[in-house]
Coordinates of C-alpha atoms in Angstrom, one line a residue:
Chain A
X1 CA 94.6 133.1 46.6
X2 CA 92.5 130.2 45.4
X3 CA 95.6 128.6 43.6
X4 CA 96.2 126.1 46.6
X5 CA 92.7 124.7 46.6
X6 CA 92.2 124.6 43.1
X7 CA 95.5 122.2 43.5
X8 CA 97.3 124.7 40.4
X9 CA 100.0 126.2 43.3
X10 CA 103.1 127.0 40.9
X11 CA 106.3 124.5 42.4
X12 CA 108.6 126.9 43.1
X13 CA 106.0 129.2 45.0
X14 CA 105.0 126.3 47.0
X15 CA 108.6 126.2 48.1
X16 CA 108.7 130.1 48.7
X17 CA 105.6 128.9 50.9
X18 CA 106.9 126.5 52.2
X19 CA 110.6 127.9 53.7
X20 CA 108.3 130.7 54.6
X21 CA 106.1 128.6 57.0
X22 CA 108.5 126.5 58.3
X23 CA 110.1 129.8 60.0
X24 CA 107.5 130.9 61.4
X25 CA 106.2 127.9 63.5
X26 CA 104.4 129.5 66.2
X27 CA 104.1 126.8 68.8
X28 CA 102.2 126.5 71.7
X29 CA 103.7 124.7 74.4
X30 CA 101.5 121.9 76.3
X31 CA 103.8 120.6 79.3
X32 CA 102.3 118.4 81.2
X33 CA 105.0 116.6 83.4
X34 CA 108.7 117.4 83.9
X35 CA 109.6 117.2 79.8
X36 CA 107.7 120.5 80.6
X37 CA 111.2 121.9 82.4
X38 CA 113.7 120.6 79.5
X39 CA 110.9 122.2 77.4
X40 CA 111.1 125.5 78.7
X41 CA 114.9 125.2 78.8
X42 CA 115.0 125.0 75.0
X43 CA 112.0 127.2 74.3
X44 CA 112.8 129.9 76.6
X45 CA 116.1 130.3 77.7
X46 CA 119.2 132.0 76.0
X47 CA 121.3 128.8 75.7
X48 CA 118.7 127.1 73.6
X49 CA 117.1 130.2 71.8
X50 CA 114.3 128.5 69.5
X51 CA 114.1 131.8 68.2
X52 CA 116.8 131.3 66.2
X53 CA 114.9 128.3 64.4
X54 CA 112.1 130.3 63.8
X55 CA 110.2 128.6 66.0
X56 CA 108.3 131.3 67.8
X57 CA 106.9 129.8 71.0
X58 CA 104.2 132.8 73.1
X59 CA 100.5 132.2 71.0
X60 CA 98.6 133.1 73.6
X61 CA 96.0 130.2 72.6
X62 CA 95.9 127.1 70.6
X63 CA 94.0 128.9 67.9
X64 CA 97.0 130.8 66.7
X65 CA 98.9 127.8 67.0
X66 CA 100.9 126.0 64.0
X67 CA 102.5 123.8 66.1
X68 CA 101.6 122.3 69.8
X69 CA 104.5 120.0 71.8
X70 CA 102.6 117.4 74.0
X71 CA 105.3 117.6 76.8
X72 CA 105.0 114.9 79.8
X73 CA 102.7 112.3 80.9
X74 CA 99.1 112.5 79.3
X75 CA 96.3 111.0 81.4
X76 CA 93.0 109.4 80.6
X77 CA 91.7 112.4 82.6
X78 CA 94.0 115.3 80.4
X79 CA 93.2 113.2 76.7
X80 CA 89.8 114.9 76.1
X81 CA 91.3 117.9 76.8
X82 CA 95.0 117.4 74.5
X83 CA 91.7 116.4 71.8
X84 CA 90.1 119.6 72.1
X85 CA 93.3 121.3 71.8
X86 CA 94.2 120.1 69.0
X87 CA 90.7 120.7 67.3
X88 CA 90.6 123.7 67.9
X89 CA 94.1 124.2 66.1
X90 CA 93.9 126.2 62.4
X91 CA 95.1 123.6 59.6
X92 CA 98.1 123.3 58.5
X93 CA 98.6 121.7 62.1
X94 CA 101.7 119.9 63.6
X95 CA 102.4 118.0 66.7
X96 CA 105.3 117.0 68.6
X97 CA 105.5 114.2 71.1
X98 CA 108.0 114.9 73.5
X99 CA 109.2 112.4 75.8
X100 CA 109.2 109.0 76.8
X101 CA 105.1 109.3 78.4
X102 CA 103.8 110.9 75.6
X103 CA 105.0 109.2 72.9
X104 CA 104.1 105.2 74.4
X105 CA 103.3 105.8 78.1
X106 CA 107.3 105.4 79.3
X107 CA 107.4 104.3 82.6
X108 CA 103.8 104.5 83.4
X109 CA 103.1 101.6 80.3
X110 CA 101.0 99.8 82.9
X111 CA 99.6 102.8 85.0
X112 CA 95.7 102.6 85.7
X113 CA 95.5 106.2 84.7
X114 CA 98.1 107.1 82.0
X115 CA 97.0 107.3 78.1
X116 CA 99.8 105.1 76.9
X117 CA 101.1 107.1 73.8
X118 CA 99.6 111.0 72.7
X119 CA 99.1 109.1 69.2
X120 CA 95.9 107.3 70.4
X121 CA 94.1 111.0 70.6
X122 CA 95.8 112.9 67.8
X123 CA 98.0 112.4 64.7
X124 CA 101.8 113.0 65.6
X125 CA 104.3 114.7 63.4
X126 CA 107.7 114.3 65.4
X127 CA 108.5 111.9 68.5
X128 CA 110.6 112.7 70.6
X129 CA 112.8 109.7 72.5
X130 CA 114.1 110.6 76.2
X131 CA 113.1 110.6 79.4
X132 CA 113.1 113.8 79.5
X133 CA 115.3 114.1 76.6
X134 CA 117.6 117.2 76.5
X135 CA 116.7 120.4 74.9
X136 CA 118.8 119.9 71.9
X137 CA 116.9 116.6 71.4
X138 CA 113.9 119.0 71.3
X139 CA 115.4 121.2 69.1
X140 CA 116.3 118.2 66.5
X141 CA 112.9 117.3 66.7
X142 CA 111.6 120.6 65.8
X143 CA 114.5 120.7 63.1
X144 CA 113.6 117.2 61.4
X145 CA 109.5 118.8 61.6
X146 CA 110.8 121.6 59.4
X147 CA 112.4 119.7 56.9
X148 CA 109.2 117.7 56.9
X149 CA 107.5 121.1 56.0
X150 CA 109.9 122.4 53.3
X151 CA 108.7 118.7 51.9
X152 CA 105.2 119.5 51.7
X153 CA 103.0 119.5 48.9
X154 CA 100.6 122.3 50.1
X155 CA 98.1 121.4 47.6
X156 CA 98.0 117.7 48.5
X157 CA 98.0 118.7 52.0
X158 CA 95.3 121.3 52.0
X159 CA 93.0 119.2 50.0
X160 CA 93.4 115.6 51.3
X161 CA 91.0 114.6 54.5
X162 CA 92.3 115.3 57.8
X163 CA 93.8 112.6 59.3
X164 CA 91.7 111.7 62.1
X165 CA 92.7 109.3 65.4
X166 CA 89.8 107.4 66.5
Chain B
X1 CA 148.3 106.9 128.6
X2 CA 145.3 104.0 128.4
X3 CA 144.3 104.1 132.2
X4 CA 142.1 107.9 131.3
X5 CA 140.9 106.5 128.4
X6 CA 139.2 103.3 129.5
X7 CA 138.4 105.7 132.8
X8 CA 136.4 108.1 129.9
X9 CA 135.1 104.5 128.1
X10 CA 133.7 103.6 131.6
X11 CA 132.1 106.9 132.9
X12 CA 130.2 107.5 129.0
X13 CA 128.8 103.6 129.7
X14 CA 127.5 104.8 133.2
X15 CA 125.9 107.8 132.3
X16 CA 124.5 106.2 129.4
X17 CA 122.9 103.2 130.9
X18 CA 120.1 104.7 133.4
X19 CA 119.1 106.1 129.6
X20 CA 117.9 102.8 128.8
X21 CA 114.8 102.6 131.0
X22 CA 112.3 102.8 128.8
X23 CA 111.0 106.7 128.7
X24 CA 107.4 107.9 130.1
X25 CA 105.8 110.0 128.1
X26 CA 103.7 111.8 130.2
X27 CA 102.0 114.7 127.5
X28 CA 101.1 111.7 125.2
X29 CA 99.9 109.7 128.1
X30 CA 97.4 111.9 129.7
X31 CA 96.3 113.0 126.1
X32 CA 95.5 109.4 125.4
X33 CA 93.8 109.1 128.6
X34 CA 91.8 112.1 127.7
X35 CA 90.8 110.9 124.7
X36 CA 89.5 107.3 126.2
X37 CA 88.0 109.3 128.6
X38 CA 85.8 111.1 126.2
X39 CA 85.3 108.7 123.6
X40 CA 84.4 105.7 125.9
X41 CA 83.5 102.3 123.8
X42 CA 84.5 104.4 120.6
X43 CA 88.0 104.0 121.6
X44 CA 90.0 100.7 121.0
X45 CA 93.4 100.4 120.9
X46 CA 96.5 102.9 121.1
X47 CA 99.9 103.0 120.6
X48 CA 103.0 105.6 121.7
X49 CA 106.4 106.1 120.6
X50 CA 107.8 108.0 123.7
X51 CA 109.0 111.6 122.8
X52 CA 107.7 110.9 119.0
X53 CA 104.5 109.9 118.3
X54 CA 101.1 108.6 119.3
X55 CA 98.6 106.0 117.5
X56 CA 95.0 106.3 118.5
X57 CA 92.5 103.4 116.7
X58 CA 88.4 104.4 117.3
X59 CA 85.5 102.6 115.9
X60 CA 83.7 103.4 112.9
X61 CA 81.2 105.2 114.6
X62 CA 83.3 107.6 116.9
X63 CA 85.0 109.0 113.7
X64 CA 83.7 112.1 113.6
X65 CA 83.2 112.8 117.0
X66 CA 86.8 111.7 117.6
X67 CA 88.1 114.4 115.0
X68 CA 85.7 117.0 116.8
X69 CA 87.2 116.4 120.0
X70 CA 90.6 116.6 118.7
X71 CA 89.8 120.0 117.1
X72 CA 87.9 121.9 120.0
X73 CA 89.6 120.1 122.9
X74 CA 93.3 119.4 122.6
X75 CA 93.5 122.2 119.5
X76 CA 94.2 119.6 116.8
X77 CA 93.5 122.5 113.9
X78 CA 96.0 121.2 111.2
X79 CA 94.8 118.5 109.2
X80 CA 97.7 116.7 108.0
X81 CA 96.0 114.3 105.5
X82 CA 93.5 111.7 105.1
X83 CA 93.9 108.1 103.8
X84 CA 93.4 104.1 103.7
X85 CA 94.8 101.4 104.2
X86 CA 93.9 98.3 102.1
X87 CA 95.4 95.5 104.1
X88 CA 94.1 92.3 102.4
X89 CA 97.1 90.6 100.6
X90 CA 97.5 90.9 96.8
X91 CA 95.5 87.8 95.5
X92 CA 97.9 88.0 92.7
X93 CA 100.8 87.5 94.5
X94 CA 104.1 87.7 92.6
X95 CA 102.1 86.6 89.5
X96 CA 102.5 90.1 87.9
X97 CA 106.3 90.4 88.8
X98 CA 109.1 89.3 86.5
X99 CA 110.7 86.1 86.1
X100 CA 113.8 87.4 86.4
X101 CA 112.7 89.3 89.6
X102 CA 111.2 85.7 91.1
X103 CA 114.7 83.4 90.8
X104 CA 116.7 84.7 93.0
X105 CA 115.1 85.6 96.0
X106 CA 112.0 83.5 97.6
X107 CA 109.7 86.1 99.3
X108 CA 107.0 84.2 101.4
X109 CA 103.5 85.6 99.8
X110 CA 101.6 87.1 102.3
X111 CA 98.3 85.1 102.6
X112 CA 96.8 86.2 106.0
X113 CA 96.3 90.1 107.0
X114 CA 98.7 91.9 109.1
X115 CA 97.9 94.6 111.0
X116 CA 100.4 97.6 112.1
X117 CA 100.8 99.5 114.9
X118 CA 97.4 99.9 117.3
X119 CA 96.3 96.5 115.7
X120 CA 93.1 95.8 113.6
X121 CA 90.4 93.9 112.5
X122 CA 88.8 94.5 109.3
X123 CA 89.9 95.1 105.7
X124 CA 89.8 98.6 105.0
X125 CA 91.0 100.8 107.1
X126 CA 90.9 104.7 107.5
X127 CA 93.8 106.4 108.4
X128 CA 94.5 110.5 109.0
X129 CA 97.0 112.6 110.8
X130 CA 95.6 115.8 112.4
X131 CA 98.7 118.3 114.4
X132 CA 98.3 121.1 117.1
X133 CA 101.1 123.3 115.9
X134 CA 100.9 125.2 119.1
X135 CA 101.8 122.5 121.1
X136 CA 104.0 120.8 118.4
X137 CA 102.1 117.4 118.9
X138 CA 100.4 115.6 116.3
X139 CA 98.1 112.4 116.5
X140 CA 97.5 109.7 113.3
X141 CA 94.3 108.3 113.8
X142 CA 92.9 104.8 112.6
X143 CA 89.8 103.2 112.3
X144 CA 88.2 99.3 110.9
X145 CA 85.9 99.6 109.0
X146 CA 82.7 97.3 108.1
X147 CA 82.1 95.6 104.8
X148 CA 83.3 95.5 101.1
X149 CA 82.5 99.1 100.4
X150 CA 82.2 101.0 103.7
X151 CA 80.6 104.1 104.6
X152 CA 81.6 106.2 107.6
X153 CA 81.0 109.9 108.3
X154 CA 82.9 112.9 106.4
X155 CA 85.3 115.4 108.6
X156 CA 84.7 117.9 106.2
X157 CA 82.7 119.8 109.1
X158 CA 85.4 119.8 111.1
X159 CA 88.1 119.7 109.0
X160 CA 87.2 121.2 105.4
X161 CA 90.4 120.4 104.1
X162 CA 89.4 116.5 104.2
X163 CA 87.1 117.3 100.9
X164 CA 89.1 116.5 98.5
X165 CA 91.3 113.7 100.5
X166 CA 87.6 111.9 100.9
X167 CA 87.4 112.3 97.4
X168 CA 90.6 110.8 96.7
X169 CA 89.7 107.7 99.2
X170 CA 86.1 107.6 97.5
X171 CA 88.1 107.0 94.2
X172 CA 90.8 104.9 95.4
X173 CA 88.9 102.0 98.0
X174 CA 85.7 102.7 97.0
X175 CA 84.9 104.0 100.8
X176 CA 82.5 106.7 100.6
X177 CA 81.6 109.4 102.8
X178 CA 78.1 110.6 104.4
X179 CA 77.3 113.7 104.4
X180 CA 80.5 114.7 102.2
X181 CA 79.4 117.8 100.0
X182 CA 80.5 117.0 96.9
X183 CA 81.2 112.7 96.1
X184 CA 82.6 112.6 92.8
X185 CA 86.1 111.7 91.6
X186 CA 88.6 114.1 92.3
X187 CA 91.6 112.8 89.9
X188 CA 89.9 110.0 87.6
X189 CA 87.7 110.3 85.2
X190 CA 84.1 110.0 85.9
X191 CA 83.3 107.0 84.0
X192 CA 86.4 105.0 85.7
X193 CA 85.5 101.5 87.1
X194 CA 86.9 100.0 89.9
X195 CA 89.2 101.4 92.9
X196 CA 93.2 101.3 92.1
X197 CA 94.6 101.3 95.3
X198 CA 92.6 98.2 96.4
X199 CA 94.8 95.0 96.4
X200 CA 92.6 93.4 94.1
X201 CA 92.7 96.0 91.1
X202 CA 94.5 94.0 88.8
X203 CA 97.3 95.8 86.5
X204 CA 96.2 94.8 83.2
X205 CA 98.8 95.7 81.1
X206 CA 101.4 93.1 82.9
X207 CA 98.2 90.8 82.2
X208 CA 99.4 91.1 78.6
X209 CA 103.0 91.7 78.8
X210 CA 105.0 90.9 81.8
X211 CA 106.6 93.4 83.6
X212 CA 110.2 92.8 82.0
X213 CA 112.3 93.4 84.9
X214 CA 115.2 95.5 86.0
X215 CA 117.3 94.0 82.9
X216 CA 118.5 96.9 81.7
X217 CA 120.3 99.6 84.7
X218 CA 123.6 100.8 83.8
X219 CA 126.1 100.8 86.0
X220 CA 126.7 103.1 87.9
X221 CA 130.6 105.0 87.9
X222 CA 133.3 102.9 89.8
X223 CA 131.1 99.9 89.3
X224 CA 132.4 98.8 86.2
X225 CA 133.2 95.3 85.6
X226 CA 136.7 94.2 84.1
X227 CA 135.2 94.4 80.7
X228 CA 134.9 97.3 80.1
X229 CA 137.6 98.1 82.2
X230 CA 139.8 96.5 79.8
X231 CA 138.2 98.3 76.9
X232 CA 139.1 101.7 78.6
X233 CA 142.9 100.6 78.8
X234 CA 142.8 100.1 75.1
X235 CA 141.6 103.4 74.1

């Protein structure tokens, strides 16, 4: 439309925008420990039913992705990969760190082998504390993302550099 | 109404004392023999747990051949797994443990090596389990080996399942393998220095910040002390 870059997006449009994309998160799920199993519970089961968040959680890869959830214990081995990943995301781009490992390392903090937080490789939206923690923890996670999306100003955040971990 | 009972009490002692002779294994024996036999100054020492399990240590050299034997001979064709053993003390000690942790109880720090079962005399040592499922008899196999980063023959010929446990032990102790088809590190990245499992790998993160110590378990249920005891009463 043009009216986003050229930073002239109406308010109340932005917030149509806004409400619009923050139910219709399209997440893909990266589980890489057992967060992975209380991940699955909340994303796929009937209990949980993200659905009903709009959160819609089958891309089939990351470049249909809005949102990725960094589930479990991320290795020096797995970071290049979790970086890649997340490049090859579209912008706008969100990430949740699920979990004790991902967000600081949890009980691996002086492992040989374990990246000791998700945040040294990419920019992180949402932690999430637990080790695992439960579905619903997941689910206020993805809840507290989406108020951070209704937030947004669209134009600032289109514009503005990407925010880069180095 | 005692008299049967002490009668019973007396007849289980009997029948189990002539138990207590300690048990011949005769399968495990001659397979041991057969082994020494074959293997001649490769084999050193051996150990057997009558009715459970046997020990066998072999020399460096004999490695391979030893798994070879094992496979065509006494049908050894399930490889269990492949491993070391570091068995140099920690030169750190209890250093990296936590204050806390080091009060109470004084653990003697291990300066000398210890060897377990079918002895030792070097540093590093190999260790692997290989099984005969037919038979139902398994073997765990052991041998020293020379200098600060060792070399010693891969099983992979016999036993192409060892690959990637050679890799792990490549990885780990910085033992490497000749012949082995493929020598890089199966679960760290390539660019990793140094060899985790060896005693000497220091944990650098308690370097920098102690390991806190177990300062924060809850208790578990019926293991409450009587304050909060008391609190439940009130409410």
């Amino acid at each position: 439309m043009g009216l986003v870059e050229n930073g002239k997006l109406p308010g109340p449009l932005t917030k149509l925008l806004n409400i619009s994309r923050k139910y219709s998160l399209w997440v893909y799920q990266w589980g890489l420990a057992c967060c992975a199993i209380e991940m699955g519970a909340a994303f796929a089961s009937p209990r949980y039913d993200v659905m009903r968040l709009g959160v819609i959680p089958f891309p089939a890869s990351p470049r249909q992705a809005d949102l990725v959830v960094i589930s479990g214990t991320v290795t020096d081995k797995m970071a290049p990969a979790v970086r890649r990943l997340y490049e090859q995301m579209p912008e706008p781009k969100y990430v949740i760190s699920m979990g004790s490992c991902a967000n600081c390392g949890g009980p691996y903090w002086d492992s040989y082998s374990v990246t000791k937080g998700v945040d040294q490789i990419i920019p992180v939206d949402v932690y999430v504390p637990g080790c695992p923690p439960r579905p619903e923890a997941l689910l206020e996670g993805i809840v507290l993302l989406q108020e951070r999306i209704a937030s947004e100003d669209m134009t600032d955040r289109w514009n503005r550099d990407p925010i880069v971990v180095t | 109404m005692s008299s049967p009972d002490t009668n019973a009490e007396e007849i289980i002692e009997e029948s189990i004392e002539p138990q207590e002779e300690p048990i011949i294994d005769e399968k495990r024996e001659a397979f041991v023999a057969s082994i020494k036999q074959d293997l001649g100054s490769g084999f050193i020492d051996s150990h057997i747990d009558p009715e459970i399990d046997v020990w066998i240590r072999v020399t460096q050299e004999a490695w391979l051949e030893t798994a070879k034997i094992l496979f065509e001979k006494h049908g050894m064709n399930f490889f269990n797994f492949l491993s070391a053993i570091d068995w140099k003390p920690s030169p750190f000690g209890r250093e990296m443990d936590a204050a806390i942790d080091n009060v109470d109880d004084e653990v003697a720090v291990e300066t000398e090596m210890e060897w377990g079962v079918a002895g030792g005399e070097k540093r590093f040592q190999l260790l692997a389990r290989v099984h005969n499922p037919v038979a139902n008899m398994g073997v765990n196999l052991k041998a020293d080996l020379e200098g600060d980063f060792p070399e010693v023959d891969t099983w992979t010929p016999v036993y192409p399942g060892a690959n990637w446990h050679e890799r792990e032990v490549m990885e780990m102790f910085g033992i490497s393998f000749k012949n082995h088809p493929n020598m890089v590190n199966l679960y760290l990245p390539t660019e990793f220095e140094g060899h985790p499992l060896r005693k000497d790998f220091p944990l650098l993160s308690r370097r920098a910040k102690p390991w806190p110590g177990i300062v924060d378990v809850e208790l578990m249920p019926g293991e409450n002390d009587d304050e909060t005891e008391e609190s439940g009463e009130e409410t």
